[in-house]
Amino acid sequence: MTKLNSSIYLAGSKQKLLKDILPHLQDGNRKTLLTPFSGSGVVELACIEQDLFENYYSNDLEEWVVRLHNKLKDPKFILDCKSVNDKYPSDKKSYLQMREDYNQGKCQDDTLLFNLLMRSHSNRMRFSGQGSKLKCNIPYGERNRFDMERMLKHHTLSQKMNVRQGGFATFLNSFQDLDWEEVTIYADPPYLGTTAVYNAGWSKMDDEVFRECMLKYHHLGAKVIFSNIFYNRGYVAQDLIDWCGEHSDKFDVHHLDMDYRNTAHVKYEGKKTDEVLIVSK
Ligand SMILES: C[S@@+](CC[C@H](N)C(=O)[O-])C[C@H]1O[C@@H](n2cnc3c(N)ncnc32)[C@H](O)[C@@H]1O
């Protein structure tokens, strides 16, 4: 199975679970892959590498994620990122200068943003304020993961990716003319019960709308696969568990070997995370 990785480092990347997810995405009839919660894009990139689909449409709510995806398609962006990496030495002082320069430039320079992500403490981008007060405040990570080879691979594969910005339902709704019998949807929404930064604002109601959406596209004929958790750090996703029971004629539940107990700064000694992959029959 693929060792491929995205050059956009993001918490929640499915890189380690590609071996569990990819075998479910294609049944021989699907031409188009829709990924409404793209994140690092590693699932799409792995599918492109394996030539699983003809068309790829991705989406994410975060503008900066979408911008980085689209810019990585341009070789000039990669060279500009390399120049920035060469200009700032790999130490804390230079990192803070880089962050200051990015904030002084009103958070517009994506070559600086990309390099901040490579040197940051975690894979969680953090901004505070809004409009002219917007500031990036991700802490220094004592590392520099700048990797030209990885960027170039991402660049080559991502030429087939079409990435849009917006909410997942609007994105899925925009494909009025698709033959859903030829579509796979892989969805990896924020999980209730985890602490990832991108969960901010994701509510129980979003979860309900999301599941309704998955039912709708399953009914239209799409192959629908989505990731989630049944249990994490004392949180039991009872609504999801009940939903899977109610729709067990349409969806199978696969329990995956993934553990989020050590991913937050506060470790958890209790029961292991129960990460699931929900796959339409
Ligand atoms: C669990 S991450 C996806 C990770 C991805 N599968 C990967 O391998 O990197 C969830 C993503 O959903 C995005 N997101 C959050 N709310 C959203 C919404 N309402 N519509 C679309 N995307 C959303 C976040 O910005 C984040 O990138």
mmCIF file of C-alpha atoms and ligand atoms in Angstrom:
data_model
loop_
_atom_site.group_PDB
_atom_site.id
_atom_site.type_symbol
_atom_site.label_atom_id
_atom_site.label_comp_id
_atom_site.label_asym_id
_atom_site.label_seq_id
_atom_site.Cartn_x
_atom_site.Cartn_y
_atom_site.Cartn_z
ATOM 1 C CA MET A 1 0.000 0.000 0.000
ATOM 2 C CA THR A 2 1.027 3.519 -0.730
ATOM 3 C CA LYS A 3 3.491 5.483 1.416
ATOM 4 C CA LEU A 4 2.210 8.631 -0.220
ATOM 5 C CA ASN A 5 1.770 11.703 1.930
ATOM 6 C CA SER A 6 0.352 15.154 1.341
ATOM 7 C CA SER A 7 2.740 18.089 1.572
ATOM 8 C CA ILE A 8 0.062 19.947 3.549
ATOM 9 C CA TYR A 9 0.498 18.817 7.151
ATOM 10 C CA LEU A 10 -2.819 18.695 8.949
ATOM 11 C CA ALA A 11 -4.077 17.100 12.127
ATOM 12 C CA GLY A 12 -6.632 14.429 11.269
ATOM 13 C CA SER A 13 -4.887 13.343 8.066
ATOM 14 C CA LYS A 14 -5.973 9.889 6.981
ATOM 15 C CA GLN A 15 -2.485 8.950 5.760
ATOM 16 C CA LYS A 16 -2.189 6.056 8.228
ATOM 17 C CA LEU A 17 -5.613 4.712 7.280
ATOM 18 C CA LEU A 18 -5.259 4.762 3.482
ATOM 19 C CA LYS A 19 -4.787 0.979 3.517
ATOM 20 C CA ASP A 20 -8.205 0.620 5.223
ATOM 21 C CA ILE A 21 -10.084 3.261 3.221
ATOM 22 C CA LEU A 22 -8.921 2.871 -0.386
ATOM 23 C CA PRO A 23 -10.113 -0.722 -0.940
ATOM 24 C CA HIS A 24 -13.728 0.400 -0.315
ATOM 25 C CA LEU A 25 -13.846 3.349 -2.715
ATOM 26 C CA GLN A 26 -14.125 1.636 -6.095
ATOM 27 C CA ASP A 27 -16.531 -1.107 -7.170
ATOM 28 C CA GLY A 28 -15.693 -1.019 -10.860
ATOM 29 C CA ASN A 29 -18.497 1.436 -11.800
ATOM 30 C CA ARG A 30 -17.332 4.731 -10.323
ATOM 31 C CA LYS A 31 -15.753 7.460 -12.437
ATOM 32 C CA THR A 32 -15.868 10.415 -10.069
ATOM 33 C CA LEU A 33 -14.623 10.870 -6.511
ATOM 34 C CA LEU A 34 -16.172 13.657 -4.414
ATOM 35 C CA THR A 35 -14.438 14.571 -1.148
ATOM 36 C CA PRO A 36 -16.420 17.270 0.702
ATOM 37 C CA PHE A 37 -13.908 17.509 3.600
ATOM 38 C CA SER A 38 -10.560 17.444 1.839
ATOM 39 C CA GLY A 39 -8.139 18.555 4.599
ATOM 40 C CA SER A 40 -4.642 17.480 3.572
ATOM 41 C CA GLY A 41 -6.099 15.858 0.434
ATOM 42 C CA VAL A 42 -4.129 12.672 1.077
ATOM 43 C CA VAL A 43 -7.052 10.376 0.201
ATOM 44 C CA GLU A 44 -7.594 12.035 -3.192
ATOM 45 C CA LEU A 45 -3.844 12.095 -3.898
ATOM 46 C CA ALA A 46 -3.553 8.374 -3.112
ATOM 47 C CA CYS A 47 -6.514 7.595 -5.406
ATOM 48 C CA ILE A 48 -4.930 9.654 -8.189
ATOM 49 C CA GLU A 49 -1.642 7.817 -7.699
ATOM 50 C CA GLN A 50 -3.476 4.499 -8.074
ATOM 51 C CA ASP A 51 -5.589 5.790 -10.966
ATOM 52 C CA LEU A 52 -8.823 4.771 -9.232
ATOM 53 C CA PHE A 53 -11.100 7.437 -10.789
ATOM 54 C CA GLU A 54 -11.299 9.694 -13.851
ATOM 55 C CA ASN A 55 -12.479 12.867 -12.079
ATOM 56 C CA TYR A 56 -11.739 14.329 -8.672
ATOM 57 C CA TYR A 57 -13.683 17.143 -6.983
ATOM 58 C CA SER A 58 -12.685 18.212 -3.489
ATOM 59 C CA ASN A 59 -13.867 20.809 -1.036
ATOM 60 C CA ASP A 60 -12.970 22.328 2.315
ATOM 61 C CA LEU A 61 -14.438 25.092 4.432
ATOM 62 C CA GLU A 62 -11.035 26.582 5.302
ATOM 63 C CA GLU A 63 -9.919 29.114 2.716
ATOM 64 C CA TRP A 64 -6.214 28.713 3.478
ATOM 65 C CA VAL A 65 -6.407 24.936 2.975
ATOM 66 C CA VAL A 66 -8.059 25.409 -0.419
ATOM 67 C CA ARG A 67 -5.557 28.117 -1.406
ATOM 68 C CA LEU A 68 -2.586 25.876 -0.565
ATOM 69 C CA HIS A 69 -4.073 23.009 -2.581
ATOM 70 C CA ASN A 70 -4.606 25.208 -5.591
ATOM 71 C CA LYS A 71 -1.227 26.929 -5.326
ATOM 72 C CA LEU A 72 0.673 23.637 -5.098
ATOM 73 C CA LYS A 73 -0.473 22.996 -8.662
ATOM 74 C CA ASP A 74 1.784 25.852 -9.773
ATOM 75 C CA PRO A 75 5.543 25.056 -9.992
ATOM 76 C CA LYS A 76 6.356 28.719 -9.358
ATOM 77 C CA PHE A 77 4.705 28.510 -5.937
ATOM 78 C CA ILE A 78 6.952 25.574 -5.042
ATOM 79 C CA LEU A 79 10.092 27.456 -6.108
ATOM 80 C CA ASP A 80 8.938 30.541 -4.184
ATOM 81 C CA CYS A 81 8.400 28.385 -1.068
ATOM 82 C CA LYS A 82 11.928 27.023 -1.475
ATOM 83 C CA SER A 83 13.340 30.581 -1.652
ATOM 84 C CA VAL A 84 11.498 31.474 1.555
ATOM 85 C CA ASN A 85 12.792 28.312 3.232
ATOM 86 C CA ASP A 86 16.357 29.233 2.210
ATOM 87 C CA LYS A 87 15.955 32.833 3.363
ATOM 88 C CA TYR A 88 14.956 32.066 6.977
ATOM 89 C CA PRO A 89 17.382 29.814 8.944
ATOM 90 C CA SER A 90 15.782 26.849 10.789
ATOM 91 C CA ASP A 91 15.781 28.299 14.290
ATOM 92 C CA LYS A 92 13.257 29.818 16.654
ATOM 93 C CA LYS A 93 14.307 33.443 16.099
ATOM 94 C CA SER A 94 13.858 33.102 12.336
ATOM 95 C CA TYR A 95 10.548 31.297 12.796
ATOM 96 C CA LEU A 96 9.212 34.158 14.896
ATOM 97 C CA GLN A 97 10.469 36.622 12.283
ATOM 98 C CA MET A 98 8.745 34.614 9.563
ATOM 99 C CA ARG A 99 5.497 34.641 11.513
ATOM 100 C CA GLU A 100 5.849 38.378 12.168
ATOM 101 C CA ASP A 101 6.450 39.006 8.450
ATOM 102 C CA TYR A 102 3.400 36.920 7.585
ATOM 103 C CA ASN A 103 1.199 38.806 10.042
ATOM 104 C CA GLN A 104 2.619 42.201 8.958
ATOM 105 C CA GLY A 105 1.636 41.283 5.403
ATOM 106 C CA LYS A 106 -1.959 40.788 6.600
ATOM 107 C CA CYS A 107 -1.724 36.986 6.249
ATOM 108 C CA GLN A 108 -1.648 37.206 2.458
ATOM 109 C CA ASP A 109 1.641 35.505 1.593
ATOM 110 C CA ASP A 110 0.986 31.777 1.162
ATOM 111 C CA THR A 111 4.687 30.961 0.687
ATOM 112 C CA LEU A 112 5.227 32.176 4.277
ATOM 113 C CA LEU A 113 2.113 30.320 5.458
ATOM 114 C CA PHE A 114 3.341 27.084 3.889
ATOM 115 C CA ASN A 115 6.757 27.425 5.565
ATOM 116 C CA LEU A 116 5.189 28.267 8.932
ATOM 117 C CA LEU A 117 3.235 25.027 8.723
ATOM 118 C CA MET A 118 6.466 23.123 7.998
ATOM 119 C CA ARG A 119 8.157 24.509 11.128
ATOM 120 C CA SER A 120 5.250 24.712 13.520
ATOM 121 C CA HIS A 121 4.772 22.845 16.754
ATOM 122 C CA SER A 122 1.805 20.749 15.632
ATOM 123 C CA ASN A 123 -0.237 20.226 12.482
ATOM 124 C CA ARG A 124 -2.943 22.536 13.748
ATOM 125 C CA MET A 125 -3.073 25.919 12.070
ATOM 126 C CA ARG A 126 -4.146 28.673 14.429
ATOM 127 C CA PHE A 127 -5.412 32.116 13.600
ATOM 128 C CA SER A 128 -6.858 34.735 15.897
ATOM 129 C CA GLY A 129 -8.781 37.919 15.148
ATOM 130 C CA GLN A 130 -10.568 38.782 11.942
ATOM 131 C CA GLY A 131 -10.215 41.081 8.948
ATOM 132 C CA SER A 132 -7.291 43.491 9.396
ATOM 133 C CA LYS A 133 -6.684 42.015 12.918
ATOM 134 C CA LEU A 134 -6.208 38.473 11.581
ATOM 135 C CA LYS A 135 -3.043 36.887 13.015
ATOM 136 C CA CYS A 136 -1.397 33.522 12.715
ATOM 137 C CA ASN A 137 -0.201 32.309 16.115
ATOM 138 C CA ILE A 138 0.977 28.735 15.643
ATOM 139 C CA PRO A 139 3.915 28.061 17.987
ATOM 140 C CA TYR A 140 7.444 27.084 16.927
ATOM 141 C CA GLY A 141 8.076 23.361 16.612
ATOM 142 C CA GLU A 142 11.886 22.898 16.639
ATOM 143 C CA ARG A 143 11.651 21.217 13.260
ATOM 144 C CA ASN A 144 11.599 22.030 9.599
ATOM 145 C CA ARG A 145 9.727 19.522 7.475
ATOM 146 C CA PHE A 146 10.308 21.316 4.197
ATOM 147 C CA ASP A 147 10.448 18.462 1.674
ATOM 148 C CA MET A 148 10.868 19.374 -1.976
ATOM 149 C CA GLU A 149 10.386 15.800 -3.166
ATOM 150 C CA ARG A 150 7.083 15.502 -1.355
ATOM 151 C CA MET A 151 5.934 18.867 -2.715
ATOM 152 C CA LEU A 152 6.792 17.871 -6.269
ATOM 153 C CA LYS A 153 4.932 14.579 -5.960
ATOM 154 C CA HIS A 154 1.925 16.428 -4.508
ATOM 155 C CA HIS A 155 2.216 18.961 -7.319
ATOM 156 C CA THR A 156 2.228 16.296 -10.052
ATOM 157 C CA LEU A 157 -0.701 14.301 -8.652
ATOM 158 C CA SER A 158 -2.783 17.336 -7.712
ATOM 159 C CA GLN A 159 -3.083 18.484 -11.332
ATOM 160 C CA LYS A 160 -6.147 16.200 -11.425
ATOM 161 C CA MET A 161 -7.691 17.663 -8.255
ATOM 162 C CA ASN A 162 -10.349 20.381 -8.462
ATOM 163 C CA VAL A 163 -10.577 21.985 -5.044
ATOM 164 C CA ARG A 164 -13.353 24.354 -3.993
ATOM 165 C CA GLN A 165 -14.079 26.304 -0.843
ATOM 166 C CA GLY A 166 -17.376 26.099 1.019
ATOM 167 C CA GLY A 167 -19.705 24.027 3.160
ATOM 168 C CA PHE A 168 -20.059 20.307 2.421
ATOM 169 C CA ALA A 169 -23.806 20.384 1.595
ATOM 170 C CA THR A 170 -23.489 23.249 -0.907
ATOM 171 C CA PHE A 171 -20.568 21.452 -2.522
ATOM 172 C CA LEU A 172 -22.495 18.178 -2.932
ATOM 173 C CA ASN A 173 -25.609 20.037 -4.103
ATOM 174 C CA SER A 174 -23.686 21.714 -6.891
ATOM 175 C CA PHE A 175 -23.362 18.462 -8.877
ATOM 176 C CA GLN A 176 -26.827 18.438 -10.397
ATOM 177 C CA ASP A 177 -25.846 16.754 -13.661
ATOM 178 C CA LEU A 178 -23.818 13.830 -12.332
ATOM 179 C CA ASP A 179 -24.908 10.238 -12.809
ATOM 180 C CA TRP A 180 -24.741 9.230 -9.141
ATOM 181 C CA GLU A 181 -24.350 5.557 -10.086
ATOM 182 C CA GLU A 182 -20.849 6.565 -11.269
ATOM 183 C CA VAL A 183 -19.894 8.539 -8.154
ATOM 184 C CA THR A 184 -18.081 7.708 -4.922
ATOM 185 C CA ILE A 185 -18.316 10.127 -2.002
ATOM 186 C CA TYR A 186 -15.622 9.830 0.652
ATOM 187 C CA ALA A 187 -16.464 12.100 3.578
ATOM 188 C CA ASP A 188 -14.290 12.797 6.618
ATOM 189 C CA PRO A 189 -16.145 15.437 8.641
ATOM 190 C CA PRO A 190 -15.007 16.901 11.963
ATOM 191 C CA TYR A 191 -15.795 14.417 14.737
ATOM 192 C CA LEU A 192 -17.881 15.399 17.722
ATOM 193 C CA GLY A 193 -15.984 14.221 20.811
ATOM 194 C CA THR A 194 -12.489 15.104 19.565
ATOM 195 C CA THR A 195 -10.596 18.317 20.190
ATOM 196 C CA ALA A 196 -9.133 19.118 16.761
ATOM 197 C CA VAL A 197 -9.071 22.815 15.883
ATOM 198 C CA TYR A 198 -11.075 22.247 12.685
ATOM 199 C CA ASN A 199 -13.948 20.949 14.850
ATOM 200 C CA ALA A 200 -14.612 24.461 16.126
ATOM 201 C CA GLY A 201 -18.142 25.286 15.096
ATOM 202 C CA TRP A 202 -19.096 21.714 14.094
ATOM 203 C CA SER A 203 -22.261 20.943 16.029
ATOM 204 C CA LYS A 204 -24.658 18.085 16.708
ATOM 205 C CA MET A 205 -26.932 19.674 14.130
ATOM 206 C CA ASP A 206 -24.163 19.655 11.481
ATOM 207 C CA ASP A 207 -23.735 15.970 12.259
ATOM 208 C CA GLU A 208 -27.460 15.334 11.689
ATOM 209 C CA VAL A 209 -27.525 17.318 8.425
ATOM 210 C CA PHE A 210 -24.405 15.454 7.332
ATOM 211 C CA ARG A 211 -25.971 12.038 7.930
ATOM 212 C CA GLU A 212 -29.158 13.068 6.082
ATOM 213 C CA CYS A 213 -26.949 14.095 3.182
ATOM 214 C CA MET A 214 -25.173 10.729 3.179
ATOM 215 C CA LEU A 215 -28.553 8.944 3.090
ATOM 216 C CA LYS A 216 -29.729 11.152 0.227
ATOM 217 C CA TYR A 217 -26.703 10.407 -1.986
ATOM 218 C CA HIS A 218 -26.772 6.719 -1.095
ATOM 219 C CA HIS A 219 -30.419 6.709 -2.208
ATOM 220 C CA LEU A 220 -29.475 8.449 -5.483
ATOM 221 C CA GLY A 221 -26.996 5.651 -6.224
ATOM 222 C CA ALA A 222 -23.643 7.053 -5.064
ATOM 223 C CA LYS A 223 -21.211 4.804 -3.225
ATOM 224 C CA VAL A 224 -20.920 6.557 0.129
ATOM 225 C CA ILE A 225 -18.040 6.011 2.561
ATOM 226 C CA PHE A 226 -17.462 8.113 5.621
ATOM 227 C CA SER A 227 -15.102 8.176 8.583
ATOM 228 C CA ASN A 228 -16.050 8.880 12.172
ATOM 229 C CA ILE A 229 -15.649 7.645 15.736
ATOM 230 C CA PHE A 230 -17.964 5.603 17.941
ATOM 231 C CA TYR A 231 -15.899 6.332 21.043
ATOM 232 C CA ASN A 232 -13.121 8.743 22.020
ATOM 233 C CA ARG A 233 -11.818 9.862 25.432
ATOM 234 C CA GLY A 234 -14.993 9.055 27.307
ATOM 235 C CA TYR A 235 -17.274 10.388 24.547
ATOM 236 C CA VAL A 236 -19.760 7.897 23.105
ATOM 237 C CA ALA A 237 -21.219 8.889 19.715
ATOM 238 C CA GLN A 238 -24.601 7.404 20.594
ATOM 239 C CA ASP A 239 -26.529 9.223 17.830
ATOM 240 C CA LEU A 240 -24.175 7.850 15.199
ATOM 241 C CA ILE A 241 -24.228 4.353 16.710
ATOM 242 C CA ASP A 242 -28.053 4.421 16.690
ATOM 243 C CA TRP A 243 -28.106 5.770 13.122
ATOM 244 C CA CYS A 244 -25.835 2.933 11.946
ATOM 245 C CA GLY A 245 -28.146 0.428 13.670
ATOM 246 C CA GLU A 246 -31.210 1.977 12.038
ATOM 247 C CA HIS A 247 -29.586 1.940 8.568
ATOM 248 C CA SER A 248 -27.750 -1.373 8.831
ATOM 249 C CA ASP A 249 -29.529 -2.500 5.634
ATOM 250 C CA LYS A 250 -27.673 0.288 3.755
ATOM 251 C CA PHE A 251 -24.337 0.698 5.544
ATOM 252 C CA ASP A 252 -21.690 -1.617 7.031
ATOM 253 C CA VAL A 253 -19.525 -0.461 9.933
ATOM 254 C CA HIS A 254 -15.800 -1.314 9.907
ATOM 255 C CA HIS A 255 -13.817 -0.750 13.112
ATOM 256 C CA LEU A 256 -10.298 0.540 12.366
ATOM 257 C CA ASP A 257 -7.137 0.380 14.393
ATOM 258 C CA MET A 258 -6.491 4.046 15.127
ATOM 259 C CA ASP A 259 -5.812 5.717 18.433
ATOM 260 C CA TYR A 260 -6.233 9.407 19.255
ATOM 261 C CA ARG A 261 -5.433 9.100 22.967
ATOM 262 C CA ASN A 262 -2.016 10.733 22.575
ATOM 263 C CA THR A 263 -2.788 13.349 19.948
ATOM 264 C CA ALA A 264 -3.932 16.138 22.282
ATOM 265 C CA HIS A 265 -1.550 17.752 24.785
ATOM 266 C CA VAL A 266 -3.407 16.024 27.630
ATOM 267 C CA LYS A 267 -2.846 12.258 27.357
ATOM 268 C CA TYR A 268 -5.726 9.896 27.998
ATOM 269 C CA GLU A 269 -5.213 6.630 29.875
ATOM 270 C CA GLY A 270 -8.706 5.220 29.330
ATOM 271 C CA LYS A 271 -10.175 3.017 26.629
ATOM 272 C CA LYS A 272 -8.803 3.237 23.070
ATOM 273 C CA THR A 273 -10.563 5.306 20.389
ATOM 274 C CA ASP A 274 -13.052 3.349 18.290
ATOM 275 C CA GLU A 275 -12.582 4.832 14.815
ATOM 276 C CA VAL A 276 -15.055 3.577 12.246
ATOM 277 C CA LEU A 277 -15.419 3.546 8.491
ATOM 278 C CA ILE A 278 -19.044 3.497 7.403
ATOM 279 C CA VAL A 279 -19.433 1.967 3.957
ATOM 280 C CA SER A 280 -22.553 1.815 1.825
ATOM 281 C CA LYS A 281 -23.646 -1.664 0.757
HETATM 282 C C1 LIG B 1 -11.076 15.407 9.626
HETATM 283 S S1 LIG B 1 -10.550 16.748 8.609
HETATM 284 C C2 LIG B 1 -10.335 15.942 7.051
HETATM 285 C C3 LIG B 1 -9.018 15.265 6.975
HETATM 286 C C4 LIG B 1 -8.722 14.643 5.639
HETATM 287 N N1 LIG B 1 -9.502 13.451 5.389
HETATM 288 C C5 LIG B 1 -7.240 14.285 5.537
HETATM 289 O O1 LIG B 1 -6.903 13.103 5.335
HETATM 290 O O2 LIG B 1 -6.416 15.192 5.698
HETATM 291 C C6 LIG B 1 -12.019 17.669 8.398
HETATM 292 C C7 LIG B 1 -11.918 18.824 7.424
HETATM 293 O O3 LIG B 1 -13.231 19.348 7.255
HETATM 294 C C8 LIG B 1 -13.149 20.764 7.115
HETATM 295 N N2 LIG B 1 -14.493 21.289 7.492
HETATM 296 C C9 LIG B 1 -14.963 21.622 8.724
HETATM 297 N N3 LIG B 1 -16.269 21.983 8.643
HETATM 298 C C10 LIG B 1 -16.627 21.866 7.331
HETATM 299 C C11 LIG B 1 -17.838 22.081 6.621
HETATM 300 N N4 LIG B 1 -18.939 22.502 7.239
HETATM 301 N N5 LIG B 1 -17.854 21.866 5.269
HETATM 302 C C12 LIG B 1 -16.723 21.458 4.629
HETATM 303 N N6 LIG B 1 -15.533 21.248 5.263
HETATM 304 C C13 LIG B 1 -15.483 21.437 6.596
HETATM 305 C C14 LIG B 1 -12.004 21.170 8.023
HETATM 306 O O4 LIG B 1 -11.438 22.396 7.598
HETATM 307 C C15 LIG B 1 -11.038 19.972 7.870
HETATM 308 O O5 LIG B 1 -10.063 20.233 6.882
#
